[in-house]
Tab-separated table of C-alpha atoms in Angstrom:
chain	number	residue	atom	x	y	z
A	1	UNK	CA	-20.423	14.866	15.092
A	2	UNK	CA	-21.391	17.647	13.048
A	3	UNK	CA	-19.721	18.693	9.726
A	4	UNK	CA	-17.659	22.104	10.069
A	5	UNK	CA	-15.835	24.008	7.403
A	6	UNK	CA	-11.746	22.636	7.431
A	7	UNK	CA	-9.084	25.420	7.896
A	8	UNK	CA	-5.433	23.870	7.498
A	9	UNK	CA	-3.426	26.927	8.550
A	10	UNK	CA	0.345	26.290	8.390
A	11	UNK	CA	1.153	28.357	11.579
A	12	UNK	CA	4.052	27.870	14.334
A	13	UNK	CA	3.626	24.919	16.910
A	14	UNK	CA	6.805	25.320	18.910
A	15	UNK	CA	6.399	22.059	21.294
A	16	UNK	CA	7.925	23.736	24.299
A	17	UNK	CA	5.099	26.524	24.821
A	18	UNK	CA	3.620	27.169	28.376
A	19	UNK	CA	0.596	26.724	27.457
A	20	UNK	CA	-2.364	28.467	28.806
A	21	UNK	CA	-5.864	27.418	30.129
A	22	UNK	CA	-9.050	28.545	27.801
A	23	UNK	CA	-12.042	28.444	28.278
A	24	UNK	CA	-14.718	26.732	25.718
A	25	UNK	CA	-16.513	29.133	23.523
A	26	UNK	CA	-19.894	30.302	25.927
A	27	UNK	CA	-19.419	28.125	28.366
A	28	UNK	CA	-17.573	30.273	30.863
A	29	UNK	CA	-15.579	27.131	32.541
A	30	UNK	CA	-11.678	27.707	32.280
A	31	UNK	CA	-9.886	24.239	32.027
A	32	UNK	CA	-6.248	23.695	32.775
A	33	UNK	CA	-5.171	21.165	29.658
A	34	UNK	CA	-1.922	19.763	31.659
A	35	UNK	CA	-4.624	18.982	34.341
A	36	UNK	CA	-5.236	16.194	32.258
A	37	UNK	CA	-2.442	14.549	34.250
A	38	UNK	CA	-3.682	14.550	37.518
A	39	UNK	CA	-4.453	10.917	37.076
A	40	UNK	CA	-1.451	8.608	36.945
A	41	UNK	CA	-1.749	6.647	33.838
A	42	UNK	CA	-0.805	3.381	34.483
A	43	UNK	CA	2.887	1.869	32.698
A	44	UNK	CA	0.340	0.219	29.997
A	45	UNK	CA	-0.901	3.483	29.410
A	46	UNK	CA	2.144	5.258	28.684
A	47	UNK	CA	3.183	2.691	26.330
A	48	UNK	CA	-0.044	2.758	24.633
A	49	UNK	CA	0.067	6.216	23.979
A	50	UNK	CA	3.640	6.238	22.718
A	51	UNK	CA	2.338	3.136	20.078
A	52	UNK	CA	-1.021	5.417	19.464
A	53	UNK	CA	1.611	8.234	18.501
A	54	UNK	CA	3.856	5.726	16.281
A	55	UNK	CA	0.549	4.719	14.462
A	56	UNK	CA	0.292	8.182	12.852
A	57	UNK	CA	-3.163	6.682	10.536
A	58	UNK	CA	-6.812	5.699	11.148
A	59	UNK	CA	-9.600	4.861	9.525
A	60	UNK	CA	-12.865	6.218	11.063
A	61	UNK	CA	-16.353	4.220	10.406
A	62	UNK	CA	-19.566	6.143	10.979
A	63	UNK	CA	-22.295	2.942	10.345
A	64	UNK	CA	-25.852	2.990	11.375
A	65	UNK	CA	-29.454	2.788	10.898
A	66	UNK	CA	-28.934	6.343	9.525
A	67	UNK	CA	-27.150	5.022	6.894
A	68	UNK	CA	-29.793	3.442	4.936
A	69	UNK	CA	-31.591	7.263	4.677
A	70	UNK	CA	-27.981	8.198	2.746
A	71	UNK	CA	-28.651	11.581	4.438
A	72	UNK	CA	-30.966	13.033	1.832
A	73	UNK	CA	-32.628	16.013	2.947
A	74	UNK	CA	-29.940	16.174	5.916
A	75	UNK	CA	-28.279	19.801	5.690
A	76	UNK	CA	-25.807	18.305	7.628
A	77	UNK	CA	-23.849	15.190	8.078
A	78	UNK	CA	-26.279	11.894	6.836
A	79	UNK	CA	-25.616	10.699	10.306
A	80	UNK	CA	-27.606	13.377	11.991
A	81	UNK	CA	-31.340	12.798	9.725
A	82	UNK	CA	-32.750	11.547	12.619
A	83	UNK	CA	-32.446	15.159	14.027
A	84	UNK	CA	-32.197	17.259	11.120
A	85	UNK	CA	-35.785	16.006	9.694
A	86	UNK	CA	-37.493	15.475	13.038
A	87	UNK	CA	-38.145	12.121	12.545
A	88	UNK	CA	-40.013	10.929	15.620
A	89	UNK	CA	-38.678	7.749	17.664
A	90	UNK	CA	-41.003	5.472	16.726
A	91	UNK	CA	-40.927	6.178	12.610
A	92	UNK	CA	-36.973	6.153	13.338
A	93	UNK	CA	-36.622	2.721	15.056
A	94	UNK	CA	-38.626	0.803	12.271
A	95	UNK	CA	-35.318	1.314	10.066
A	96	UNK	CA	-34.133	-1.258	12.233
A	97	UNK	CA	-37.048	-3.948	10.698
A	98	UNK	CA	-35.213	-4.109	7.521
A	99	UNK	CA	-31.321	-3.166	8.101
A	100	UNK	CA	-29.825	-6.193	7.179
A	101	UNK	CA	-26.257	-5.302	5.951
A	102	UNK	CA	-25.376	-8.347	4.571
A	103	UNK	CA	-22.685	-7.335	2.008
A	104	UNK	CA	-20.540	-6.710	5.381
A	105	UNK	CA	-17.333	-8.681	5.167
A	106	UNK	CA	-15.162	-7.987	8.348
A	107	UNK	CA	-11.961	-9.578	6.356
A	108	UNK	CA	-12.506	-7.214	3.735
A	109	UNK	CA	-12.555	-4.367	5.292
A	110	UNK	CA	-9.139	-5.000	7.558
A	111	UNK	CA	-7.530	-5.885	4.708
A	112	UNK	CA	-8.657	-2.798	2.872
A	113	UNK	CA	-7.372	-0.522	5.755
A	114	UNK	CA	-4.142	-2.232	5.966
A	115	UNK	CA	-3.534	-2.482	2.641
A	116	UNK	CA	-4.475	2.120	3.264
A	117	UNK	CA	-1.528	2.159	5.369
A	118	UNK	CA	-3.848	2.488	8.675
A	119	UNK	CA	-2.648	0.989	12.009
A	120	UNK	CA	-6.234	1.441	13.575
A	121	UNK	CA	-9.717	1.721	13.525
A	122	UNK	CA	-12.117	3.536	15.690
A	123	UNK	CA	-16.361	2.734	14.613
A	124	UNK	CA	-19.113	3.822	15.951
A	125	UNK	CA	-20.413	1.451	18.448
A	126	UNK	CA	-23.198	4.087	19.464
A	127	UNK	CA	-24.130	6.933	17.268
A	128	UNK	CA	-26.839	9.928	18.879
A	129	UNK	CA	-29.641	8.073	17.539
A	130	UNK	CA	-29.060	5.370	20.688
A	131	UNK	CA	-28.818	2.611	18.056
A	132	UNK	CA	-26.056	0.048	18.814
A	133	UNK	CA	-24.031	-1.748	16.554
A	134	UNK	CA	-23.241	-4.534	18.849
A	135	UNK	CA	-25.078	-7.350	20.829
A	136	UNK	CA	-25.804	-5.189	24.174
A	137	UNK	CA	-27.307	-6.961	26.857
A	138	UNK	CA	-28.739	-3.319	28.358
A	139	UNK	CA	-30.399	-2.448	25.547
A	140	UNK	CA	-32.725	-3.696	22.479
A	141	UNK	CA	-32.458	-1.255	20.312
A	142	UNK	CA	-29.597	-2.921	18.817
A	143	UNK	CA	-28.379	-4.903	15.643
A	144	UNK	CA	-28.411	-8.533	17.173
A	145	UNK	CA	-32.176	-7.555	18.880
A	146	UNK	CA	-34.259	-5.430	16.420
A	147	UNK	CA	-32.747	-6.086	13.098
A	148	UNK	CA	-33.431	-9.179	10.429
A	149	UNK	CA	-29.323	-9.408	10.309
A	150	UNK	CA	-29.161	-10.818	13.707
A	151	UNK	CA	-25.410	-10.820	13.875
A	152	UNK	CA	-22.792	-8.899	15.448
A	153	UNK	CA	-20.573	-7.142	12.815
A	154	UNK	CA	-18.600	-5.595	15.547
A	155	UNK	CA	-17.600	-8.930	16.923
A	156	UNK	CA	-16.251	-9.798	13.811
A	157	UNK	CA	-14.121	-6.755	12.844
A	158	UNK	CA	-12.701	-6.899	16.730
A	159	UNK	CA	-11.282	-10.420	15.630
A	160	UNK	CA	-10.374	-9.381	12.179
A	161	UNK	CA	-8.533	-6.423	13.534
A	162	UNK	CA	-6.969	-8.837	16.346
A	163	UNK	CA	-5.955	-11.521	13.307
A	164	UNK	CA	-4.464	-8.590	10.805
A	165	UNK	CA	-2.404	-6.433	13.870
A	166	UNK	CA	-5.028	-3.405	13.728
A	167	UNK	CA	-6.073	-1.843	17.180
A	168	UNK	CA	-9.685	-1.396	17.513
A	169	UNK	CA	-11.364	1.827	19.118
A	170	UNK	CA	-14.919	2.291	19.720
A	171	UNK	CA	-16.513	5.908	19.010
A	172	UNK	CA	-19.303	5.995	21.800
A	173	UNK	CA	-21.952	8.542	22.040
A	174	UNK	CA	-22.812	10.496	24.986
A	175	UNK	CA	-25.754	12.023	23.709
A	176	UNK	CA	-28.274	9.754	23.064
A	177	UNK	CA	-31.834	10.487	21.359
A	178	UNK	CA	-33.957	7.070	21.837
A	179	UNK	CA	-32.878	6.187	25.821
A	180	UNK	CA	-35.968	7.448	27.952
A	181	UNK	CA	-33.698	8.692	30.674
A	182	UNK	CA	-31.856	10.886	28.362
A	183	UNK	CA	-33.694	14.088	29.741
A	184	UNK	CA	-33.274	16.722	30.660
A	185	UNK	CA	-32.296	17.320	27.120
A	186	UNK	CA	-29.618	19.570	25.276
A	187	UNK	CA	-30.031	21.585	22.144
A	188	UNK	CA	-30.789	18.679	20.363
A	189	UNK	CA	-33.479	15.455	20.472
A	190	UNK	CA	-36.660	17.305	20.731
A	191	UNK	CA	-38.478	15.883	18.315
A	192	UNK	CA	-38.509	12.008	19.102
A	193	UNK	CA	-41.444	12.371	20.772
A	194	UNK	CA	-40.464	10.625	23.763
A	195	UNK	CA	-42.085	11.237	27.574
A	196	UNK	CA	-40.687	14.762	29.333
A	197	UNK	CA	-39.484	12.735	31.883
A	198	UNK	CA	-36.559	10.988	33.027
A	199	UNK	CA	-33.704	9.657	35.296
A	200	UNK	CA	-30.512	11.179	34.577
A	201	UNK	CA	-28.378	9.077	36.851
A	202	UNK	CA	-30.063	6.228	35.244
A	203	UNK	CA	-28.787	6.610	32.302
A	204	UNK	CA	-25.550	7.561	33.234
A	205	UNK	CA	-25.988	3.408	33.953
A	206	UNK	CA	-26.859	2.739	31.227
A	207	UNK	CA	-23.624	4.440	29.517
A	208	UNK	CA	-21.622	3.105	31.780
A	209	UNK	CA	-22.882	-0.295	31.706
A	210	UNK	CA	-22.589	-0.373	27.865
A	211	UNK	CA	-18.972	0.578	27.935
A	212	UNK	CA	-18.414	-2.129	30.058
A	213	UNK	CA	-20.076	-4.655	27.243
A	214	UNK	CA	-17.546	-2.875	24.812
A	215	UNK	CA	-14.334	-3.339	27.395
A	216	UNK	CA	-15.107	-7.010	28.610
A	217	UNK	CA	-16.486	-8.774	25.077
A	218	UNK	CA	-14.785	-8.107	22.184
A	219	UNK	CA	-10.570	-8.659	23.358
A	220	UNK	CA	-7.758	-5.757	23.886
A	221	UNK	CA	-9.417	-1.880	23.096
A	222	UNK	CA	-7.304	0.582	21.801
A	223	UNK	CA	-9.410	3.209	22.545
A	224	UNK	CA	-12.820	4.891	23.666
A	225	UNK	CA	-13.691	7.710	21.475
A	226	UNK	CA	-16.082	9.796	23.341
A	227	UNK	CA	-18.680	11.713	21.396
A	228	UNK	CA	-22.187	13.975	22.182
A	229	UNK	CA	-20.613	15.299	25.245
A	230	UNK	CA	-21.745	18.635	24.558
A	231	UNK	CA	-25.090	18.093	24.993
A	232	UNK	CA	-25.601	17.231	27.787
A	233	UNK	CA	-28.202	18.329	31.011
A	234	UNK	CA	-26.517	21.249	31.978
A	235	UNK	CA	-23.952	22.654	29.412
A	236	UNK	CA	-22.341	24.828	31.731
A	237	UNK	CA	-20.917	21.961	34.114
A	238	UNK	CA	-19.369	19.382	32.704
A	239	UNK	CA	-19.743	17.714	35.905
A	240	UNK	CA	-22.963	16.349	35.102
A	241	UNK	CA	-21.714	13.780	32.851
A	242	UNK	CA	-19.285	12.659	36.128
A	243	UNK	CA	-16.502	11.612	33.985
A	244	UNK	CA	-13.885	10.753	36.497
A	245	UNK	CA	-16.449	7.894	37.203
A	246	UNK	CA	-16.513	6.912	33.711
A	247	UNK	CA	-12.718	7.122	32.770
A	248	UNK	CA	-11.559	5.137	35.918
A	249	UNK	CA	-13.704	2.172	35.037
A	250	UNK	CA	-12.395	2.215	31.951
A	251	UNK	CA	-8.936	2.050	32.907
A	252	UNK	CA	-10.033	-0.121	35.295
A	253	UNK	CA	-11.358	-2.814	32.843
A	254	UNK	CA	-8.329	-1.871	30.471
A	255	UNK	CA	-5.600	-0.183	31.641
A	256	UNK	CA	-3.979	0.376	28.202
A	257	UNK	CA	-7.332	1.716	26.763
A	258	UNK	CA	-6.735	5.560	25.780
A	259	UNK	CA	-9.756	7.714	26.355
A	260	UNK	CA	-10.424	10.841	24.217
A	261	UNK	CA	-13.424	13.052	24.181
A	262	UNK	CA	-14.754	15.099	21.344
A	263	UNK	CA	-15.949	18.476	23.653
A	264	UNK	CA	-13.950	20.742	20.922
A	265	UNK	CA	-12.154	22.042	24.544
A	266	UNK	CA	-9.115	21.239	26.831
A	267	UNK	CA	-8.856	17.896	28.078
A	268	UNK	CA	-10.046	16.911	31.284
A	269	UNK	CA	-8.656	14.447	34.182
A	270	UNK	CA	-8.751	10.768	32.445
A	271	UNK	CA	-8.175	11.743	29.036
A	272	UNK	CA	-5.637	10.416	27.204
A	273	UNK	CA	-4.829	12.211	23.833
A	274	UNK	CA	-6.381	15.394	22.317
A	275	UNK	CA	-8.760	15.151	19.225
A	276	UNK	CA	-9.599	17.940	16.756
A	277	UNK	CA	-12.283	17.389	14.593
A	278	UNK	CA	-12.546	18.170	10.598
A	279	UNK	CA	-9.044	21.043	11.464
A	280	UNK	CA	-5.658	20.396	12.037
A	281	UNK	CA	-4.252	21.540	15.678
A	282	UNK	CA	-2.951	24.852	15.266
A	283	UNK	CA	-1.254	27.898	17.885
A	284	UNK	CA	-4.915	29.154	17.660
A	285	UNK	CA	-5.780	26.043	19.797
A	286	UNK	CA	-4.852	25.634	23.432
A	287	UNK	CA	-2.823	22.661	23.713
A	288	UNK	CA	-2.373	20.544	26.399
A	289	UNK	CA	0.814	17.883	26.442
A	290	UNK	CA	-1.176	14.653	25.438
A	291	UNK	CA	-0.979	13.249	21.984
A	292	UNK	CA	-2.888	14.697	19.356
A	293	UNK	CA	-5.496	13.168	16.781
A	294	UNK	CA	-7.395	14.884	13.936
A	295	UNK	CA	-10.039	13.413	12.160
A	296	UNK	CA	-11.600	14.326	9.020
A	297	UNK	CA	-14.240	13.187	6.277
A	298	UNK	CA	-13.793	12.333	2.881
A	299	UNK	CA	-16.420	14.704	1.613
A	300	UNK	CA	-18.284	16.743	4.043
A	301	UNK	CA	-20.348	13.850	5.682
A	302	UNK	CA	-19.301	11.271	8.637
A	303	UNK	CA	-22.466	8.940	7.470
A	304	UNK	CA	-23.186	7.345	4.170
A	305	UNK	CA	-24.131	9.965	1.861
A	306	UNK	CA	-26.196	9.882	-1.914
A	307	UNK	CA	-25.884	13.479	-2.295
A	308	UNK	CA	-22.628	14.255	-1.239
A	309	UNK	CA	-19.783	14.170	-4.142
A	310	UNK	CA	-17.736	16.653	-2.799
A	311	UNK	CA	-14.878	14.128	-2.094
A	312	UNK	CA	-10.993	15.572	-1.356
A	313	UNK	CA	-8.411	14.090	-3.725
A	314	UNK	CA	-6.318	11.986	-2.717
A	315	UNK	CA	-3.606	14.467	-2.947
A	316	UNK	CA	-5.704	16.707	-0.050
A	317	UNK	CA	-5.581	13.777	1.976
A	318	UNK	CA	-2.482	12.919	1.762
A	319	UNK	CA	-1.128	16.487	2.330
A	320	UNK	CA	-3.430	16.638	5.230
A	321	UNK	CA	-1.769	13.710	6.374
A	322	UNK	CA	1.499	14.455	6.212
A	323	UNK	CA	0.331	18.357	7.329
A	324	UNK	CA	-1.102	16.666	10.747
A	325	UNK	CA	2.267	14.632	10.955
A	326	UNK	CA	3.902	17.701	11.172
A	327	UNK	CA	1.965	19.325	14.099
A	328	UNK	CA	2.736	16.059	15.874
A	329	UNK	CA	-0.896	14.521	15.387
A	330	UNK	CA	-2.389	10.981	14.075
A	331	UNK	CA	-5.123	11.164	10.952
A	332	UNK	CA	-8.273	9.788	11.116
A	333	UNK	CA	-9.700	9.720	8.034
A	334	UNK	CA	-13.364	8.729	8.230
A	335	UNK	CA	-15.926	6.552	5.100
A	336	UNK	CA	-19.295	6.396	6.367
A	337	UNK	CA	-19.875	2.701	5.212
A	338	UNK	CA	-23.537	1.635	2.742
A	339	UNK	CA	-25.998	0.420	4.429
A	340	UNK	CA	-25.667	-3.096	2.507
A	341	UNK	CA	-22.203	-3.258	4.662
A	342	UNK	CA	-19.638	-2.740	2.028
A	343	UNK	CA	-17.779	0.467	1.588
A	344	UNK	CA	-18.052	2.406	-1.338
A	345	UNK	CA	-15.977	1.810	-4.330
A	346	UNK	CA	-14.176	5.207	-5.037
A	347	UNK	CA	-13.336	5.464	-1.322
A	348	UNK	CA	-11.383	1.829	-1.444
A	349	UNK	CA	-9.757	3.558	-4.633
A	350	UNK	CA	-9.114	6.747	-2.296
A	351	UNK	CA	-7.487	4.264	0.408
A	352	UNK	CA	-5.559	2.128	-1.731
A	353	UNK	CA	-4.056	5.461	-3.242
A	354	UNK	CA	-2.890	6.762	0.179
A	355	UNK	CA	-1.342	3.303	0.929
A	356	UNK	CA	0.636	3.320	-2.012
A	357	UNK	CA	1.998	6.406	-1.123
A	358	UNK	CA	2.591	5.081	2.464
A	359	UNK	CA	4.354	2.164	1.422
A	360	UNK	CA	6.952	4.781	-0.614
A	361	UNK	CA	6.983	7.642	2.094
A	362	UNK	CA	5.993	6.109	5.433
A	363	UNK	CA	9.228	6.118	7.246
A	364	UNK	CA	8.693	9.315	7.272
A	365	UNK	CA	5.408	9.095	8.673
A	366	UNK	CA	4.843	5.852	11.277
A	367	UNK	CA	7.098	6.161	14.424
A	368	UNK	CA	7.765	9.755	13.913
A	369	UNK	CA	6.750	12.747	15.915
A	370	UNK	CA	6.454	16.376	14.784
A	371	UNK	CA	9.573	19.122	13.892
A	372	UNK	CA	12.119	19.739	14.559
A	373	UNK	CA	11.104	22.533	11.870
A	374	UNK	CA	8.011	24.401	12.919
A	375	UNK	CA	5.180	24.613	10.043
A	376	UNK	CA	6.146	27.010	7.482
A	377	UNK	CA	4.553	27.951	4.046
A	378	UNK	CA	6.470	25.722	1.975
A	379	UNK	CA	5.653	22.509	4.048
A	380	UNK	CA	6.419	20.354	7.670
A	381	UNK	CA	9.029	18.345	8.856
A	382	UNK	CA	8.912	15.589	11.198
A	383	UNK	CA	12.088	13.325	12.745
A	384	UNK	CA	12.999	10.451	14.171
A	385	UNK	CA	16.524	9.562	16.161
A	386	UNK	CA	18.227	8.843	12.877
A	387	UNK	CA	16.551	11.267	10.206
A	388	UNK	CA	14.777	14.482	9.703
A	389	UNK	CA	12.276	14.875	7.112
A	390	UNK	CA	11.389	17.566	5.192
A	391	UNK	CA	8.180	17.455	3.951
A	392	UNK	CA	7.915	19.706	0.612
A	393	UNK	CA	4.011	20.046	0.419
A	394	UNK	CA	3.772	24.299	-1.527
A	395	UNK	CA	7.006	24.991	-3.570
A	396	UNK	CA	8.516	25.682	-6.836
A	397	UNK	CA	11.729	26.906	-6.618
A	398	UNK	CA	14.763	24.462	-7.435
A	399	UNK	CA	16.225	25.660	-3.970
A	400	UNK	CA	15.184	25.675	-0.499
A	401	UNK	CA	16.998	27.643	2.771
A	402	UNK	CA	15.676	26.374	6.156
A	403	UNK	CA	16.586	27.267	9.462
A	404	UNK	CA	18.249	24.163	11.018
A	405	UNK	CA	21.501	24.239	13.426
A	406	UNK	CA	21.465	20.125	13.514
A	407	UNK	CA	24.251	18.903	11.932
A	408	UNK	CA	23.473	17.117	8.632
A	409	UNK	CA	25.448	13.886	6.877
A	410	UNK	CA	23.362	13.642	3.821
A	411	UNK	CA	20.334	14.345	2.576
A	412	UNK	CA	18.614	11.703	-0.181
A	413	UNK	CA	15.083	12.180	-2.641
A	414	UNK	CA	12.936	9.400	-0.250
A	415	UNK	CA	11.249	8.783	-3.504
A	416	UNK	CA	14.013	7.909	-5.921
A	417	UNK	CA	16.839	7.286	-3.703
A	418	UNK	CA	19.090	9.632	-4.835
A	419	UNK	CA	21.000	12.503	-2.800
A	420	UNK	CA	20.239	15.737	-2.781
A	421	UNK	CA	22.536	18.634	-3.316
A	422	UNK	CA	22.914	20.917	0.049
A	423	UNK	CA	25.132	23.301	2.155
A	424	UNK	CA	24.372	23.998	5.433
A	425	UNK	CA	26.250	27.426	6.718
A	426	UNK	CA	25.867	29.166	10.394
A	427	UNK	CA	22.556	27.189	10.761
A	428	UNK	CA	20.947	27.240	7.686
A	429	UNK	CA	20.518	24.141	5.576
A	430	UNK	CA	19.494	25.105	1.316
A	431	UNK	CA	18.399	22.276	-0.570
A	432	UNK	CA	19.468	22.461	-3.926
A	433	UNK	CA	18.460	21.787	-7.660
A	434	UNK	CA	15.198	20.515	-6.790
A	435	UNK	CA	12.825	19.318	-9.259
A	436	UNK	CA	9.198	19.265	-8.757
A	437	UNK	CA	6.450	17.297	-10.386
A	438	UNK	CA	3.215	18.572	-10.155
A	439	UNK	CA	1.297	15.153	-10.308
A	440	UNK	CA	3.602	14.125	-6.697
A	441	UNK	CA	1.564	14.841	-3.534
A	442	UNK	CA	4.321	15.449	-1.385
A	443	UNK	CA	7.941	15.791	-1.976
A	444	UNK	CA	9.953	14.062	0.945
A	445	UNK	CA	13.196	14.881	1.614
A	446	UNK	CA	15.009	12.703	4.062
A	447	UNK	CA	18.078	14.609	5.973
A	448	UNK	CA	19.921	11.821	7.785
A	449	UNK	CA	21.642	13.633	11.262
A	450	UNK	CA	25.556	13.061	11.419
A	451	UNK	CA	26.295	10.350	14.590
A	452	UNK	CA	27.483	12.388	17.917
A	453	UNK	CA	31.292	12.154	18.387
């Protein structure tokens, strides 16, 4: 993943567009995103989706050998050195000799994402640098095999996850700069100094065969989190990375398993929810009728960074949050993890924050989906069968007028409990006397509906 500027633009997503096939940017290939259905997702499927969509909050891990280099001298993400400073692949791989991240304490991190308010967790099980974070039988180059620490942390947060009620995902990279086969190569890898040679089809079996490690050891996965697809042999035809193969093994193995792919384009046959990466989905986006997910970094790195301070408040967060909640999408909110295994201090602070807010506001959050109100200046709304609610995230008048022909019983503060003044006239609703603290990061509203005659 590379780091891109955010733009949250509070624009219109009416749910019942036609929407229309795009194209990605210089490729010249028009997809079809309601294509994505012409594969029958199986009844486990459909339910898993519905429960990814009720989830609403993620926590993202980007942890690696990279992680120990804390990105210094990376322009970029810290999770992309290995590219960015043209480190060869043999200087690279001797990371590995002394990576031994034994802070890590699977139990402590679950807890510290539950106690965030997340309901899952995707980490990187494969990064581009081809170093896995699991005990793979199909490769080496891996924690158990080249590494002093000689365990599998991923094994352990898989049962943690399973013990605490947190779904586990596995981010999996496509691209890959240390496998030999890898080749021909895309617009990245050039400088690992490997042979100009290589079996593409080969290591297409390799992927697959290390997907299967992921879907057959380590219990029920929520998800694969496809990565690196853009750079691939031939970046005009995404054919070459034969996908359909891929996805129906998956949902083979696991039939429940939700597949998304970060190609920053339509979705493709297989897929299983949409993901934006560091911007919320917005009309300027062609959306196809799957669930959406954005995820975003605490500061502007996915990997472990020294330099970085640029960390969002918690109030950003939150708003962003809420602002994806809105637009119908789930929040992945990534911490690139120190190499030692622990995660960094002010980002526990950061996720105990947004829990605390969760554990006030969430029913306004977890089993919701976006609107009925499309995204307007002053804030979102999102709804359930009992409630609509109005989330108040840029205004400072004590009233508020909103377009809304649903007929209202009440409408009540969600954080003190007390009702709200309104009138609703020839479908209009106008809050009244509301009072606004600047230190609140959202203001939530909760408009229960009146019960059909």
């Amino acid at each position: 993943m590379r780091y891109k500027v955010s733009t949250f633009n509070c624009v219109l997503i009416n749910l019942l567009l036609v929407f229309s096939s795009l194209g990605h940017a210089g490729t010249g290939v028009a997809i079809d995103p309601d294509k994505a259905q012409a594969y029958t997702p199986a009844p486990e499927n459909i339910k898993a989706r519905e429960r990814f969509q009720d989830n609403k909050f993620g926590i993202f891990l980007h942890w690696g050998l990279y992680s120990q280099l804390g990105g210094v001298g990376s322009p970029y993400g810290a999770e992309w050195i290995m590219e960015d400073l043209r480190i060869s692949g043999p200087k690279y791989q001797r990371l590995a000799e002394f990576f031994n991240p034994t802070g890590f304490d699977a139990e402590q991190w679950v807890k510290a994402f539950k106690d965030a308010g997340a309901k899952y967790i995707v980490i990187t099980s494969k990064h581009h640098d081809g170093f896995s974070m699991y005990d793979s039988k199909v490769s080496n180059f891996d924690i158990v095999d080249s590494t002093p620490y000689k365990k599998d942390p991923i094994k352990e947060l898989a049962n943690s996850a399973q013990k605490h009620g947190l779904q586990l995902f596995f981010y999996y990279s496509q691209l890959d700069w240390h496998h030999p086969d890898y080749y021909p190569w895309g617009r990245t890898g050039h400088y690992t100094k490997r042979e100009k040679s290589g079996d593409w089809a080969k290591y297409l079996q390799f992927q697959d065969a290390q997907l299967k490690e992921l879907l057959t050891q380590y219990g029920p996965i929520g998800g694969i989190w496809f990565d690196g697809w853009w750079d691939q042999e031939d970046s005009h035809n995404w054919d070459n990375w034969q996908l359909q193969r891929t996805y129906k093994m998956i949902h083979e193995l696991q039939p429940a398993t939700l597949i998304v792919n970060n190609h920053h384009r339509f979705t493709v046959p297989g897929e299983d929810y949409q993901g934006f990466e560091q911007q919320l989905p917005t009309n300027q986006e062609r959306l196809g009728k799957l669930p959406l997910e954005m995820a975003q970094t605490m500061n502007g790195s996915w990997g472990f960074s020294l330099t970085d301070d640029n960390y969002k408040t918690t109030k950003e967060l939150v708003q962003t949050l809420v602002s994806a909640a809105g637009r119908n999408a789930n929040y992945l909110l990534n911490t690139g993890p120190m190499p030692n295994g622990k995660i960094q201090p002010e980002n526990l602070k950061t996720f105990a924050e947004i829990g605390q807010w969760l554990k006030v506001f969430g029913k306004s959050i977890y089993g919701t989906r976006g609107g009925p109100i499309s995204p307007q200046n002053w804030g979102v709304s999102t709804h359930n069968n009992e409630s609509i609610f109005i989330h108040i995230l840029n205004w400072q008048a004590d009233t508020l007028s909103i377009e809304l022909a649903t007929p209202i019983k009440s409408a009540t503060n969600l954080k003190t409990s007390k009702p709200v003044n309104f009138k609703q006239v020839e479908g209009v609703i106008t809050l009244e006397n509301l009072k606004f603290d600047n230190e609140e990061y959202v203001q939530v509203i909760e408009l229960t509906l009146k019960p059909n005659d």
